[in-house]
Amino acid sequence: MKWTTLEEEQCSVARTVAVIGDRWSLLILRDCFLRVRRFDDFQARLGITRHLLSDRLKKFVRYGVLRRVPYQDSPKRYEYILTQRGLELYPVIMAIVHWGDIHMADERGRPLLHEHKLCGKLFDPVMVCSECNEPLSAKDVHVRPGPGSTAERQVLPQSQLRQAG
């Protein structure tokens, strides 16, 4: 695999990494979910160079994760708003937040708490089966080739393919 052609791989992880797979992209997404929208605000919060920030924002717009919306005419300035595609990255970001809260928090504890607006309770994100709503862990899942798989590159080692079939 080459870093520059990840988006062409027959692997959903590789294709996603092509869009969000670097530290600046993940931190920009974090800030988007914290409702940061303007270039100068991203730059001030992140300490990222203008060139890198511009590059990452253009990439997110190109992939349909953000849309660029003018908020000022003279001079022309834009906000970056999460699209539906971008909003669907929320579980990914929350999974990273949760892992960090468990494994990387210091003695002071979690830096941010997440409250569900509907019930008013603090929560931890959990992954559940879309069919039965039971919690999922890696041990609870079997993987098998899907319709997007090709014969040239099998998703699983042959020993696991026999077990999945």
mmCIF file of N, CA, C and O in Angstrom, residues 114-159:
data_model
loop_
_atom_site.group_PDB
_atom_site.id
_atom_site.type_symbol
_atom_site.label_atom_id
_atom_site.label_comp_id
_atom_site.label_asym_id
_atom_site.label_seq_id
_atom_site.Cartn_x
_atom_site.Cartn_y
_atom_site.Cartn_z
ATOM 1 N N HIS A 114 -19.182 14.335 28.585
ATOM 2 C CA HIS A 114 -20.206 14.382 27.539
ATOM 3 C C HIS A 114 -21.570 14.103 28.148
ATOM 4 O O HIS A 114 -21.761 13.079 28.804
ATOM 5 N N GLU A 115 -22.486 15.031 27.931
ATOM 6 C CA GLU A 115 -23.829 14.923 28.486
ATOM 7 C C GLU A 115 -24.837 14.756 27.353
ATOM 8 O O GLU A 115 -24.830 15.512 26.379
ATOM 9 N N HIS A 116 -25.702 13.766 27.489
ATOM 10 C CA HIS A 116 -26.754 13.522 26.513
ATOM 11 C C HIS A 116 -27.859 14.554 26.728
ATOM 12 O O HIS A 116 -28.459 14.604 27.810
ATOM 13 N N LYS A 117 -28.141 15.385 25.732
ATOM 14 C CA LYS A 117 -29.131 16.449 25.882
ATOM 15 C C LYS A 117 -30.517 15.898 26.216
ATOM 16 O O LYS A 117 -31.261 16.507 26.985
ATOM 17 N N LEU A 118 -30.867 14.760 25.643
ATOM 18 C CA LEU A 118 -32.202 14.207 25.827
ATOM 19 C C LEU A 118 -32.486 13.804 27.268
ATOM 20 O O LEU A 118 -33.512 14.168 27.834
ATOM 21 N N CYS A 119 -31.548 13.066 27.901
ATOM 22 C CA CYS A 119 -31.798 12.579 29.266
ATOM 23 C C CYS A 119 -31.033 13.360 30.336
ATOM 24 O O CYS A 119 -31.294 13.201 31.522
ATOM 25 N N GLY A 120 -30.085 14.192 29.907
ATOM 26 C CA GLY A 120 -29.336 14.993 30.861
ATOM 27 C C GLY A 120 -28.247 14.247 31.612
ATOM 28 O O GLY A 120 -27.646 14.792 32.530
ATOM 29 N N LYS A 121 -27.960 13.025 31.221
ATOM 30 C CA LYS A 121 -26.968 12.190 31.931
ATOM 31 C C LYS A 121 -25.620 12.252 31.219
ATOM 32 O O LYS A 121 -25.546 12.368 29.997
ATOM 33 N N LEU A 122 -24.543 12.129 32.028
ATOM 34 C CA LEU A 122 -23.208 11.954 31.459
ATOM 35 C C LEU A 122 -23.125 10.540 30.919
ATOM 36 O O LEU A 122 -23.708 9.617 31.492
ATOM 37 N N PHE A 123 -22.394 10.346 29.817
ATOM 38 C CA PHE A 123 -22.361 9.026 29.198
ATOM 39 C C PHE A 123 -20.975 8.670 28.690
ATOM 40 O O PHE A 123 -20.116 9.529 28.509
ATOM 41 N N ASP A 124 -20.784 7.387 28.473
ATOM 42 C CA ASP A 124 -19.641 6.839 27.752
ATOM 43 C C ASP A 124 -20.193 6.267 26.460
ATOM 44 O O ASP A 124 -21.232 5.596 26.476
ATOM 45 N N PRO A 125 -19.514 6.496 25.325
ATOM 46 C CA PRO A 125 -20.012 5.916 24.084
ATOM 47 C C PRO A 125 -19.837 4.400 24.098
ATOM 48 O O PRO A 125 -18.847 3.891 24.618
ATOM 49 N N VAL A 126 -20.810 3.697 23.569
ATOM 50 C CA VAL A 126 -20.720 2.246 23.434
ATOM 51 C C VAL A 126 -21.100 1.868 22.014
ATOM 52 O O VAL A 126 -21.901 2.546 21.374
ATOM 53 N N MET A 127 -20.515 0.791 21.536
ATOM 54 C CA MET A 127 -20.842 0.301 20.214
ATOM 55 C C MET A 127 -21.778 -0.884 20.382
ATOM 56 O O MET A 127 -21.500 -1.788 21.170
ATOM 57 N N VAL A 128 -22.899 -0.850 19.652
ATOM 58 C CA VAL A 128 -23.866 -1.935 19.741
ATOM 59 C C VAL A 128 -24.175 -2.460 18.341
ATOM 60 O O VAL A 128 -24.005 -1.763 17.344
ATOM 61 N N CYS A 129 -24.653 -3.684 18.293
ATOM 62 C CA CYS A 129 -25.089 -4.295 17.038
ATOM 63 C C CYS A 129 -26.319 -3.544 16.520
ATOM 64 O O CYS A 129 -27.259 -3.297 17.280
ATOM 65 N N SER A 130 -26.308 -3.202 15.246
ATOM 66 C CA SER A 130 -27.439 -2.486 14.661
ATOM 67 C C SER A 130 -28.689 -3.357 14.563
ATOM 68 O O SER A 130 -29.785 -2.851 14.377
ATOM 69 N N GLU A 131 -28.536 -4.658 14.700
ATOM 70 C CA GLU A 131 -29.671 -5.575 14.566
ATOM 71 C C GLU A 131 -30.297 -5.948 15.909
ATOM 72 O O GLU A 131 -31.515 -5.998 16.042
ATOM 73 N N CYS A 132 -29.477 -6.238 16.921
ATOM 74 C CA CYS A 132 -30.031 -6.712 18.203
ATOM 75 C C CYS A 132 -29.763 -5.759 19.367
ATOM 76 O O CYS A 132 -30.226 -6.004 20.477
ATOM 77 N N ASN A 133 -29.009 -4.698 19.133
ATOM 78 C CA ASN A 133 -28.675 -3.689 20.145
ATOM 79 C C ASN A 133 -27.812 -4.199 21.292
ATOM 80 O O ASN A 133 -27.685 -3.538 22.317
ATOM 81 N N GLU A 134 -27.188 -5.361 21.137
ATOM 82 C CA GLU A 134 -26.277 -5.871 22.167
ATOM 83 C C GLU A 134 -24.916 -5.187 22.006
ATOM 84 O O GLU A 134 -24.476 -4.922 20.890
ATOM 85 N N PRO A 135 -24.226 -4.915 23.117
ATOM 86 C CA PRO A 135 -22.878 -4.329 23.033
ATOM 87 C C PRO A 135 -21.929 -5.238 22.238
ATOM 88 O O PRO A 135 -22.063 -6.456 22.265
ATOM 89 N N LEU A 136 -20.986 -4.603 21.531
ATOM 90 C CA LEU A 136 -20.022 -5.331 20.701
ATOM 91 C C LEU A 136 -18.603 -5.127 21.205
ATOM 92 O O LEU A 136 -18.249 -4.041 21.640
ATOM 93 N N SER A 137 -17.819 -6.186 21.117
ATOM 94 C CA SER A 137 -16.372 -6.087 21.297
ATOM 95 C C SER A 137 -15.741 -6.848 20.140
ATOM 96 O O SER A 137 -16.434 -7.552 19.407
ATOM 97 N N ALA A 138 -14.445 -6.717 19.990
ATOM 98 C CA ALA A 138 -13.759 -7.393 18.883
ATOM 99 C C ALA A 138 -13.976 -8.900 18.934
ATOM 100 O O ALA A 138 -14.065 -9.555 17.887
ATOM 101 N N LYS A 139 -14.082 -9.461 20.113
ATOM 102 C CA LYS A 139 -14.253 -10.911 20.259
ATOM 103 C C LYS A 139 -15.635 -11.386 19.818
ATOM 104 O O LYS A 139 -15.846 -12.564 19.594
ATOM 105 N N ASP A 140 -16.582 -10.457 19.685
ATOM 106 C CA ASP A 140 -17.960 -10.815 19.341
ATOM 107 C C ASP A 140 -18.245 -10.773 17.848
ATOM 108 O O ASP A 140 -19.396 -10.956 17.437
ATOM 109 N N VAL A 141 -17.240 -10.510 17.032
ATOM 110 C CA VAL A 141 -17.477 -10.256 15.608
ATOM 111 C C VAL A 141 -16.671 -11.211 14.735
ATOM 112 O O VAL A 141 -15.486 -11.435 14.990
ATOM 113 N N HIS A 142 -17.312 -11.763 13.724
ATOM 114 C CA HIS A 142 -16.641 -12.525 12.662
ATOM 115 C C HIS A 142 -16.646 -11.652 11.412
ATOM 116 O O HIS A 142 -17.614 -10.951 11.164
ATOM 117 N N VAL A 143 -15.594 -11.717 10.642
ATOM 118 C CA VAL A 143 -15.475 -10.930 9.418
ATOM 119 C C VAL A 143 -15.409 -11.879 8.240
ATOM 120 O O VAL A 143 -14.758 -12.926 8.308
ATOM 121 N N ARG A 144 -16.103 -11.527 7.140
ATOM 122 C CA ARG A 144 -16.028 -12.324 5.925
ATOM 123 C C ARG A 144 -16.061 -11.393 4.724
ATOM 124 O O ARG A 144 -16.506 -10.250 4.838
ATOM 125 N N PRO A 145 -15.584 -11.857 3.584
ATOM 126 C CA PRO A 145 -15.551 -10.995 2.401
ATOM 127 C C PRO A 145 -16.948 -10.501 2.033
ATOM 128 O O PRO A 145 -17.928 -11.234 2.138
ATOM 129 N N GLY A 146 -17.017 -9.249 1.618
ATOM 130 C CA GLY A 146 -18.270 -8.643 1.193
ATOM 131 C C GLY A 146 -18.303 -8.474 -0.307
ATOM 132 O O GLY A 146 -17.370 -8.876 -1.016
ATOM 133 N N PRO A 147 -19.357 -7.860 -0.816
ATOM 134 C CA PRO A 147 -19.506 -7.713 -2.262
ATOM 135 C C PRO A 147 -18.422 -6.847 -2.899
ATOM 136 O O PRO A 147 -18.160 -6.963 -4.091
ATOM 137 N N GLY A 148 -17.756 -6.003 -2.114
ATOM 138 C CA GLY A 148 -16.687 -5.165 -2.653
ATOM 139 C C GLY A 148 -15.324 -5.809 -2.631
ATOM 140 O O GLY A 148 -14.340 -5.217 -3.053
ATOM 141 N N SER A 149 -15.241 -7.048 -2.170
ATOM 142 C CA SER A 149 -13.966 -7.758 -2.105
ATOM 143 C C SER A 149 -13.602 -8.311 -3.479
ATOM 144 O O SER A 149 -14.467 -8.618 -4.274
ATOM 145 N N THR A 150 -12.305 -8.431 -3.737
ATOM 146 C CA THR A 150 -11.858 -9.009 -5.002
ATOM 147 C C THR A 150 -11.089 -10.295 -4.753
ATOM 148 O O THR A 150 -10.542 -10.513 -3.681
ATOM 149 N N ALA A 151 -11.043 -11.122 -5.769
ATOM 150 C CA ALA A 151 -10.325 -12.399 -5.668
ATOM 151 C C ALA A 151 -8.820 -12.171 -5.538
ATOM 152 O O ALA A 151 -8.131 -12.947 -4.902
ATOM 153 N N GLU A 152 -8.305 -11.085 -6.140
ATOM 154 C CA GLU A 152 -6.858 -10.846 -6.099
ATOM 155 C C GLU A 152 -6.373 -10.579 -4.682
ATOM 156 O O GLU A 152 -5.264 -10.903 -4.320
ATOM 157 N N ARG A 153 -7.183 -9.954 -3.885
ATOM 158 C CA ARG A 153 -6.748 -9.601 -2.540
ATOM 159 C C ARG A 153 -7.841 -9.989 -1.549
ATOM 160 O O ARG A 153 -8.778 -9.260 -1.329
ATOM 161 N N GLN A 154 -7.688 -11.127 -0.979
ATOM 162 C CA GLN A 154 -8.666 -11.589 -0.003
ATOM 163 C C GLN A 154 -8.536 -10.778 1.274
ATOM 164 O O GLN A 154 -7.437 -10.409 1.685
ATOM 165 N N VAL A 155 -9.644 -10.500 1.892
ATOM 166 C CA VAL A 155 -9.679 -9.700 3.103
ATOM 167 C C VAL A 155 -9.067 -10.457 4.273
ATOM 168 O O VAL A 155 -8.423 -9.887 5.127
ATOM 169 N N LEU A 156 -9.262 -11.766 4.309
ATOM 170 C CA LEU A 156 -8.834 -12.581 5.444
ATOM 171 C C LEU A 156 -7.864 -13.664 5.009
ATOM 172 O O LEU A 156 -7.900 -14.116 3.868
ATOM 173 N N PRO A 157 -7.032 -14.128 5.931
ATOM 174 C CA PRO A 157 -6.200 -15.304 5.626
ATOM 175 C C PRO A 157 -7.116 -16.490 5.289
ATOM 176 O O PRO A 157 -8.241 -16.583 5.778
ATOM 177 N N GLN A 158 -6.620 -17.396 4.459
ATOM 178 C CA GLN A 158 -7.409 -18.555 4.029
ATOM 179 C C GLN A 158 -7.975 -19.333 5.201
ATOM 180 O O GLN A 158 -9.106 -19.803 5.146
ATOM 181 N N SER A 159 -7.226 -19.490 6.286
ATOM 182 C CA SER A 159 -7.712 -20.257 7.436
ATOM 183 C C SER A 159 -8.965 -19.620 8.020
ATOM 184 O O SER A 159 -9.898 -20.318 8.415
#
